[in-house]
Coordinates of C-alpha atoms and ligand atoms in Angstrom, one line a residue:
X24 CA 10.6 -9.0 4.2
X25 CA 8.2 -6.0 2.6
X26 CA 4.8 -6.2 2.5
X27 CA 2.0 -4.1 1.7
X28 CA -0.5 -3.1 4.1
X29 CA -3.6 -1.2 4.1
X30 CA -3.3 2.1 6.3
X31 CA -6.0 3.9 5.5
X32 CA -9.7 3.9 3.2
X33 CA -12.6 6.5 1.6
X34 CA -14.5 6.6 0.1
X35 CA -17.7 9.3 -1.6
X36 CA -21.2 9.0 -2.8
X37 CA -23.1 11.4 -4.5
X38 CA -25.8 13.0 -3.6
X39 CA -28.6 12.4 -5.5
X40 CA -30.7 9.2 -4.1
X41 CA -32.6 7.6 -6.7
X42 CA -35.1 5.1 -5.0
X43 CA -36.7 2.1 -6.8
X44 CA -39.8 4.2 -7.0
X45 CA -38.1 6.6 -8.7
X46 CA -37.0 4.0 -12.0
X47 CA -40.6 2.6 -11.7
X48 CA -42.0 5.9 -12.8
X49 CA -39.5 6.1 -16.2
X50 CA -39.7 2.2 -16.8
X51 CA -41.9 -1.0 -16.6
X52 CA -40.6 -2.5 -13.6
X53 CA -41.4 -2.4 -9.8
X54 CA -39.8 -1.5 -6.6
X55 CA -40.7 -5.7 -5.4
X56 CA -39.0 -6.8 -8.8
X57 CA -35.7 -5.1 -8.1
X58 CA -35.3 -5.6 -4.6
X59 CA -36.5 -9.7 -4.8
X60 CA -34.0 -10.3 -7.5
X61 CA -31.0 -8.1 -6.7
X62 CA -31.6 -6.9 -3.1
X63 CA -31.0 -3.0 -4.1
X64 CA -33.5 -1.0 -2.8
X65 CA -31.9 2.7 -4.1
X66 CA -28.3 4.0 -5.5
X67 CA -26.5 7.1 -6.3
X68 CA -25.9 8.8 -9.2
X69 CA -24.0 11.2 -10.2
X70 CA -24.8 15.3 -10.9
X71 CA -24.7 16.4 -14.2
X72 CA -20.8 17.4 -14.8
X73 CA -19.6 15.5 -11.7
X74 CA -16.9 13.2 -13.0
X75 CA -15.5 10.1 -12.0
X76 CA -12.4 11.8 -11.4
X77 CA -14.1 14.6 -9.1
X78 CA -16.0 11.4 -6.8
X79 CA -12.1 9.8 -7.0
X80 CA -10.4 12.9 -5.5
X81 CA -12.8 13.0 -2.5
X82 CA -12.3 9.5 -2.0
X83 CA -8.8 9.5 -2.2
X84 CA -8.3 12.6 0.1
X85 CA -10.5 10.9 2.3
X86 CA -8.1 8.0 2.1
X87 CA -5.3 9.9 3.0
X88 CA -6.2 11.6 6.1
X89 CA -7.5 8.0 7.6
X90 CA -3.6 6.6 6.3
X91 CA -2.2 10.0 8.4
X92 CA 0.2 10.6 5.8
X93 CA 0.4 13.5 3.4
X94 CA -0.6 13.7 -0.4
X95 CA 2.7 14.3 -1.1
X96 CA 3.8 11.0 0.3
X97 CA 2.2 9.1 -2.7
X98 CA 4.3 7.7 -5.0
X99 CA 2.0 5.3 -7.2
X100 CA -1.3 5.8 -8.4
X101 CA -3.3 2.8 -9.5
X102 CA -6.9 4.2 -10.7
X103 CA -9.6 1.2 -11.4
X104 CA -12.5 2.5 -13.6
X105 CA -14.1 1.7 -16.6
X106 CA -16.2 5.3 -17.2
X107 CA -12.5 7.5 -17.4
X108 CA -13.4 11.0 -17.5
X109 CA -11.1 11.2 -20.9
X110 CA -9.1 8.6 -22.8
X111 CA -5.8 10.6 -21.7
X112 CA -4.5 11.9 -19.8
X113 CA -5.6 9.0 -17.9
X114 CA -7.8 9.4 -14.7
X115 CA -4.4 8.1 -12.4
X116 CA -2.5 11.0 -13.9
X117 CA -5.5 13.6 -13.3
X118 CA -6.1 12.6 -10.1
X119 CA -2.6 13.2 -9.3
X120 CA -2.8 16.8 -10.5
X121 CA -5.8 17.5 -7.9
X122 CA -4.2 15.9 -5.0
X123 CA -1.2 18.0 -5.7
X124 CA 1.5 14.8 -5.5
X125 CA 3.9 14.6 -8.9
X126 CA 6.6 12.3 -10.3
X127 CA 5.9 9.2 -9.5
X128 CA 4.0 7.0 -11.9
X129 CA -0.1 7.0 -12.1
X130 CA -1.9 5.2 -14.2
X131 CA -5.8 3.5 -14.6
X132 CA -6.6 0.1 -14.9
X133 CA -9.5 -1.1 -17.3
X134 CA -11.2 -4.4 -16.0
X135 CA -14.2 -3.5 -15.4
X136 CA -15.5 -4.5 -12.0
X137 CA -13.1 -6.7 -11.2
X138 CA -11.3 -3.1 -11.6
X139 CA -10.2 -2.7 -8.3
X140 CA -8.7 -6.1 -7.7
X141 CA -6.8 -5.9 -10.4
X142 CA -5.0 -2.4 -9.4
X143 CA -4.7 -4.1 -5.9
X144 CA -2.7 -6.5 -7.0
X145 CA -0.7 -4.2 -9.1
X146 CA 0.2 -1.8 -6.5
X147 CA 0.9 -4.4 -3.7
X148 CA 3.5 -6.0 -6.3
X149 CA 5.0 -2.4 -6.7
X150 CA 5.2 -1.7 -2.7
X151 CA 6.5 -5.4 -2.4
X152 CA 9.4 -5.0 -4.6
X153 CA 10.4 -1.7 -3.1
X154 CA 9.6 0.6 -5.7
X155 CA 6.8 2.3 -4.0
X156 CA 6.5 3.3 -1.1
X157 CA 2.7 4.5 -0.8
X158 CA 0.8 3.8 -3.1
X159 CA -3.0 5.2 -3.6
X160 CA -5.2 2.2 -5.4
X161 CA -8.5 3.7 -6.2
X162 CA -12.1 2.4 -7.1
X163 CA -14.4 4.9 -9.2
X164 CA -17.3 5.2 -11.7
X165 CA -20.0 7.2 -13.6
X166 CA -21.9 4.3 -14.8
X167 CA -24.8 6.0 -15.3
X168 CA -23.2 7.7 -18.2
X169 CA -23.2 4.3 -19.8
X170 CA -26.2 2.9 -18.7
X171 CA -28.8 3.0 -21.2
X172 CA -32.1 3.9 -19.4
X173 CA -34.8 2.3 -22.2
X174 CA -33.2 -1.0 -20.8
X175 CA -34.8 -2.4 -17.7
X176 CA -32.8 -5.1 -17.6
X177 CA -29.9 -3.0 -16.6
X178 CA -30.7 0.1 -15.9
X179 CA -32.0 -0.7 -12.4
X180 CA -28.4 -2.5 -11.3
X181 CA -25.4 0.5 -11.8
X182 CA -25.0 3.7 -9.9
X183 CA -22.1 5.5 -9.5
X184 CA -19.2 6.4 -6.4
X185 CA -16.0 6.3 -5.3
X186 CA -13.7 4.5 -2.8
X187 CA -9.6 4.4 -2.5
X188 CA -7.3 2.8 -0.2
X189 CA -3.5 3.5 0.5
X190 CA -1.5 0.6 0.4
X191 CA 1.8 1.2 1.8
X192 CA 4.9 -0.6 2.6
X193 CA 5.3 -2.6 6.0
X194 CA 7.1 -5.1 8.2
X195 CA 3.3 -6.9 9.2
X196 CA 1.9 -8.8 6.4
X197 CA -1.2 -7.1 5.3
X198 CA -2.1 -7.9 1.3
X199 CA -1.2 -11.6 2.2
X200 CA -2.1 -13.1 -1.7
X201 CA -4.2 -11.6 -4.9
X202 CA -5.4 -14.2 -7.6
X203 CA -6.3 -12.4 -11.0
X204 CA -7.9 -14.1 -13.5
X205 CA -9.9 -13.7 -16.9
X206 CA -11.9 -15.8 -19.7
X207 CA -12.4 -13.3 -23.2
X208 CA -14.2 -15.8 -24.6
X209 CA -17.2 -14.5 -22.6
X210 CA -17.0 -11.3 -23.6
X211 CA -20.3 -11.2 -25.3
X212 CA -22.2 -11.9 -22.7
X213 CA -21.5 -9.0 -20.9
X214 CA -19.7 -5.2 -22.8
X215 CA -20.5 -2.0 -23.7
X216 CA -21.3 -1.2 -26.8
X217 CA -18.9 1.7 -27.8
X218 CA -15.0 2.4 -27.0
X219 CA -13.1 4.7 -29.3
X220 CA -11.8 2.7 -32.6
X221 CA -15.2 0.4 -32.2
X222 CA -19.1 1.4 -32.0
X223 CA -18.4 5.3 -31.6
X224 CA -19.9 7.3 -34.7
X225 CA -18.7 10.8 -34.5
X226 CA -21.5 13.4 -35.5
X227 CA -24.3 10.3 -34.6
X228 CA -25.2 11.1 -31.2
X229 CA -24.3 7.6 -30.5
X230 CA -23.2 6.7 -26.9
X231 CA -22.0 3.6 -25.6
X232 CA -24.3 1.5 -23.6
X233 CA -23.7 -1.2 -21.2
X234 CA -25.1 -4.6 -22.4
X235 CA -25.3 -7.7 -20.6
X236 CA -27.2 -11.1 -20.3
X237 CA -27.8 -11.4 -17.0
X238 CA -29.1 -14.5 -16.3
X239 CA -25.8 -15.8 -17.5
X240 CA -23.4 -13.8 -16.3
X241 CA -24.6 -14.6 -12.7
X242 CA -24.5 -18.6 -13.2
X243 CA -20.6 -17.8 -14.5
X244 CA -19.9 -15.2 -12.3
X245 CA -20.8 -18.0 -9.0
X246 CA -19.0 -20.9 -10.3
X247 CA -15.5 -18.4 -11.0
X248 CA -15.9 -16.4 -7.8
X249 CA -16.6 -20.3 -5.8
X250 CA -13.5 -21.5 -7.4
X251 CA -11.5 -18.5 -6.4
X252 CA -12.6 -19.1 -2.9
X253 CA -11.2 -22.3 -3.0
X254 CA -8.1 -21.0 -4.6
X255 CA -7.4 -18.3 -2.1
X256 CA -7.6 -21.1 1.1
X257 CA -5.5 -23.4 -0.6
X258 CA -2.7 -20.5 -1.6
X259 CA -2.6 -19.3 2.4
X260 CA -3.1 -23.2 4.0
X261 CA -6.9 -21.5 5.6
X262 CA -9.7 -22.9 6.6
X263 CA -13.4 -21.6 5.6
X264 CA -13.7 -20.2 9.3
X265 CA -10.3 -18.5 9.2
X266 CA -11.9 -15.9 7.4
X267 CA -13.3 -12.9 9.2
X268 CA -14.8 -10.9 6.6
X269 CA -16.1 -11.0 3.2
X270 CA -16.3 -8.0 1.4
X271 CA -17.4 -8.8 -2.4
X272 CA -18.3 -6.8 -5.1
X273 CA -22.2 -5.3 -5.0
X274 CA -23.6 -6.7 -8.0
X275 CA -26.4 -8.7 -6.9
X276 CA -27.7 -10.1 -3.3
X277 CA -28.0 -13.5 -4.8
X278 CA -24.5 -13.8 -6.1
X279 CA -23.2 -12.2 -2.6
X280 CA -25.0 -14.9 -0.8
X281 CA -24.2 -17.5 -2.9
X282 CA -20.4 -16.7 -2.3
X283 CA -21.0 -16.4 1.7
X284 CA -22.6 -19.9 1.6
X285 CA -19.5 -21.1 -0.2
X286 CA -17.6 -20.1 2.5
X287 CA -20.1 -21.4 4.9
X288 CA -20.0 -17.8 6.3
X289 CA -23.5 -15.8 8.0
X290 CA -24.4 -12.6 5.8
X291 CA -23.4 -11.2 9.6
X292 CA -19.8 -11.7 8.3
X293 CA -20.3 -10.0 5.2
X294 CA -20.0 -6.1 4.0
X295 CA -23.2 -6.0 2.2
X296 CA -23.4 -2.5 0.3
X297 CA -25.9 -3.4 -2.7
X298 CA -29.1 -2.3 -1.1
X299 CA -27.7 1.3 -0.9
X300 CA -25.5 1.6 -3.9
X301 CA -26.8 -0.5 -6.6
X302 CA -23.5 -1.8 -8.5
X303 CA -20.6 0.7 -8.7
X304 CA -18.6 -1.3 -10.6
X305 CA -14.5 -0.9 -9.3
X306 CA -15.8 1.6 -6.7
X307 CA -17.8 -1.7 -5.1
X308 CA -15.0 -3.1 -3.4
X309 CA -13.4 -0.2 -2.1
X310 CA -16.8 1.5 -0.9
X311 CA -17.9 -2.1 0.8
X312 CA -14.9 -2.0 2.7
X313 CA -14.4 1.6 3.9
X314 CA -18.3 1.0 5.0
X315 CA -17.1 -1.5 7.2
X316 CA -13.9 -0.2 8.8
X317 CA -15.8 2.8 9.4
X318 CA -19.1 1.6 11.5
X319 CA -16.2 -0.5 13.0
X320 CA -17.5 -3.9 11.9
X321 CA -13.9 -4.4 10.2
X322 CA -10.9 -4.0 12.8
X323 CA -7.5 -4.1 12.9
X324 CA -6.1 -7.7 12.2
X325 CA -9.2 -8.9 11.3
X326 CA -8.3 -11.4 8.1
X327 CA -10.8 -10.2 4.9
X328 CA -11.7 -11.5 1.6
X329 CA -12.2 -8.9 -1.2
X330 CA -13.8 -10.8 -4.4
X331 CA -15.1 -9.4 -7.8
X332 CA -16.0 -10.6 -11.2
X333 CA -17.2 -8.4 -14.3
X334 CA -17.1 -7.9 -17.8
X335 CA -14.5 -10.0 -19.9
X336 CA -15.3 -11.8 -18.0
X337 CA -12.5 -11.0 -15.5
X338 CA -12.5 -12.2 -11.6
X339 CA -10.3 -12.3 -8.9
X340 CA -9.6 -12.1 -5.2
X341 CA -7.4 -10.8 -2.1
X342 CA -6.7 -11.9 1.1
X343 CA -6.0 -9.2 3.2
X344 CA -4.9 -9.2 7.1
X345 CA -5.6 -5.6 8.4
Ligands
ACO408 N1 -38.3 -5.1 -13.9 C1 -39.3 -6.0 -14.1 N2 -39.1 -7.1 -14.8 C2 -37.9 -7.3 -15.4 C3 -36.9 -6.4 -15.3 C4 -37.1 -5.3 -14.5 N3 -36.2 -4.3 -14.3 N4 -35.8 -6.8 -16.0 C5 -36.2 -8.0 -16.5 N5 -37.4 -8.3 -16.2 C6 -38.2 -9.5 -16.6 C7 -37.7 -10.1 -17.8 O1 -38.2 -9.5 -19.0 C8 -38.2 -11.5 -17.6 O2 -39.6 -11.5 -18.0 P1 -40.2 -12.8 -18.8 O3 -40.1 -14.0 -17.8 O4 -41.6 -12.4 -19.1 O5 -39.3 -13.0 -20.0 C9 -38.2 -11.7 -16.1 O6 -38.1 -10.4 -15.5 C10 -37.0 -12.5 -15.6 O7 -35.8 -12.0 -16.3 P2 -34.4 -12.6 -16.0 O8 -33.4 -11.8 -16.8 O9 -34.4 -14.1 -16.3 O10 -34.3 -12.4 -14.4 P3 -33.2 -12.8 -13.4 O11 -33.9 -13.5 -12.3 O12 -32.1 -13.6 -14.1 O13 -32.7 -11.5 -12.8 C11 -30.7 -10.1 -13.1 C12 -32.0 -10.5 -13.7 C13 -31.1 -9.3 -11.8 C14 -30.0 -9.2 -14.1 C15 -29.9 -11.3 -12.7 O14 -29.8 -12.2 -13.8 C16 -28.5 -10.9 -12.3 O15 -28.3 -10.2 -11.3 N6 -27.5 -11.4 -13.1 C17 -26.1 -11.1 -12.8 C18 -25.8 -9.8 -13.3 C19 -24.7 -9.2 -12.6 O16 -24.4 -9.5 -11.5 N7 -24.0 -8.4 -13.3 C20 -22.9 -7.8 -12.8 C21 -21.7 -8.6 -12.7 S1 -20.4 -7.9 -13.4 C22 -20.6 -6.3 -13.3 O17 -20.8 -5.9 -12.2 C23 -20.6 -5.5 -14.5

């Protein structure tokens, strides 16, 4: 029996620190408003010209020295990201370029910030049929490119960063079951206004801006990511205190703790990013858990739960044993 296990993480920042303070003094809002109802206290954003691909590659590289295997070694690239550096080729096949690997196949998954899930479960299906043999899944996003800053209501949630994983093949189970899911009929409720054939004017100036009702999104967003909880026990026969870890997307301290309660978990047992990062979108996951295996919280065999929900609304889940 194959499996796919996780041999390695990275993940990147950038360097600019932007502080509540900071949004206070180019919006109405306050640094007590942001942290009491989404627990972020700063984020990162990206330099002017620094791409989502260019955060990737760090993170990837990063990635591959913790695996101990070479670039060269990859043969799948599954690239998460809703803010793609161009609409082809797409980010998967640039990375490749930059980390020097060639042939196999790369491509980027669009599903927003349950991104990263998403291209887990891809890749893991790939390594468990045999047709790769290390694969590089990867997290990454320039949401501030999207974010329209005259709206306070989102403008103070999404940052931008990186993280990637290698997922390779094994004879230990380590990706032990994904659960994808997705609803369009929700789609209103939380989408960005432009793509290519919709909402993009040529010669207009117009940019694409993330909108999103918020209180809404978060009373969907618990119920889905409680059910897929459930789900995930039932599919490996585990009970709530099975689980060491639980490393959920960063979009809000609220939802994060509503999930841990769920799982009758202490925040002690969760990889809680937000307060630092803001929401990265598919870099969230990835970025949580490279945090945690490297201040050592997560070790190896430790049994984690990766979760995410976001625009679509999409949502899903992995159990992994590391
Ligand atoms: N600063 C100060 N006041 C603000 C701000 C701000 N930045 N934004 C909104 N307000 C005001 C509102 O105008 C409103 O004022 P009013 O009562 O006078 O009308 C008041 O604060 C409350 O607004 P709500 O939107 O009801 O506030 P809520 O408690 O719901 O918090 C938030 C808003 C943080 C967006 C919350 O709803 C949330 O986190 N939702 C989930 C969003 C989410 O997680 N999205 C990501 C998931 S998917 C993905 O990652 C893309």
């Amino acid at each position: 029996m194959t499996y796919s296990r996780i041999l390695g993480t990275g993940s990147y920042l950038p360097a600019r620190v932007v502080h509540n303070t900071e949004l206070e003094e180019v919006m109405e809002t306050s640094d007590s408003w942001i942290r009491e109802r989404t627990g972020i206290v700063s984020r990162h954003y990206a330099a002017d010209g620094e791409t989502t691909v260019d955060m990737a590659e760090v993170a990837a590289k990063r990635a591959i020295e913790a695996a101990g295997i070479s670039a060269a070694d990859i043969d799948l690239i599954v690239f998460a990201t809703a803010t793609p550096d161009l609409v082809f080729p797409n980010a998967g096949v640039m990375l490749q370029a930059r980390l020097g690997c060639r042939g196999g196949p790369a491509f980027s998954v669009e599903a927003a910030c349950s991104g990263f899930i998403y291209a887990l479960s891809i890749a893991d299906k790939f390594v468990r049929s045999g047709e790769a043999k290390h694969a590089l899944v990867v997290g990454s996003e320039t949401l501030t490119r999207i974010t329209d800053f005259t709206d306070r209501t989102t403008a103070i949630l999404f940052a931008d960063g990186a993280g990637a994983v290698v997922l390779s093949a094994s004879q230990q189970p380590g990706v032990l079951s994904t659960h994808l899911h997705s609803d369009g009929h929700y789609q209103d409720l939380l989408y960005c206004t432009g793509g290519v054939s919709k909402g993009y004017e040529p010669g207009t100036g117009n940019r694409a801006f993330i909108r999103m009702a918020g209180r809404e999104v978060f009373k969907v967003a618990v119920t889905m990511l409680g059910n897929v909880v459930d789900e995930v026990l039932a599919a490996n026969n585990l009970q709530k205190s099975d689980i060491k870890w639980l490393v959920p997307h960063q979009a809000n301290i609220r939802i994060i703790q509503a999930v841990a309660k769920k799982l009758d978990m202490s925040l002690d047992n969760v990889i809680i990013t937000v307060q630092e990062q803001g929401n990265t979108s598919a870099a969230s996951v990835p970025l949580a858990l490279d945090t945690g295996i490297r201040d050592g919280r997560i070790k190896p065999g430790d049994l984690v739960l990766l979760e995410a929900f976001g625009g679509g609304f999409t949502w899903g889940a992995s159990l992994v044993r590391m």
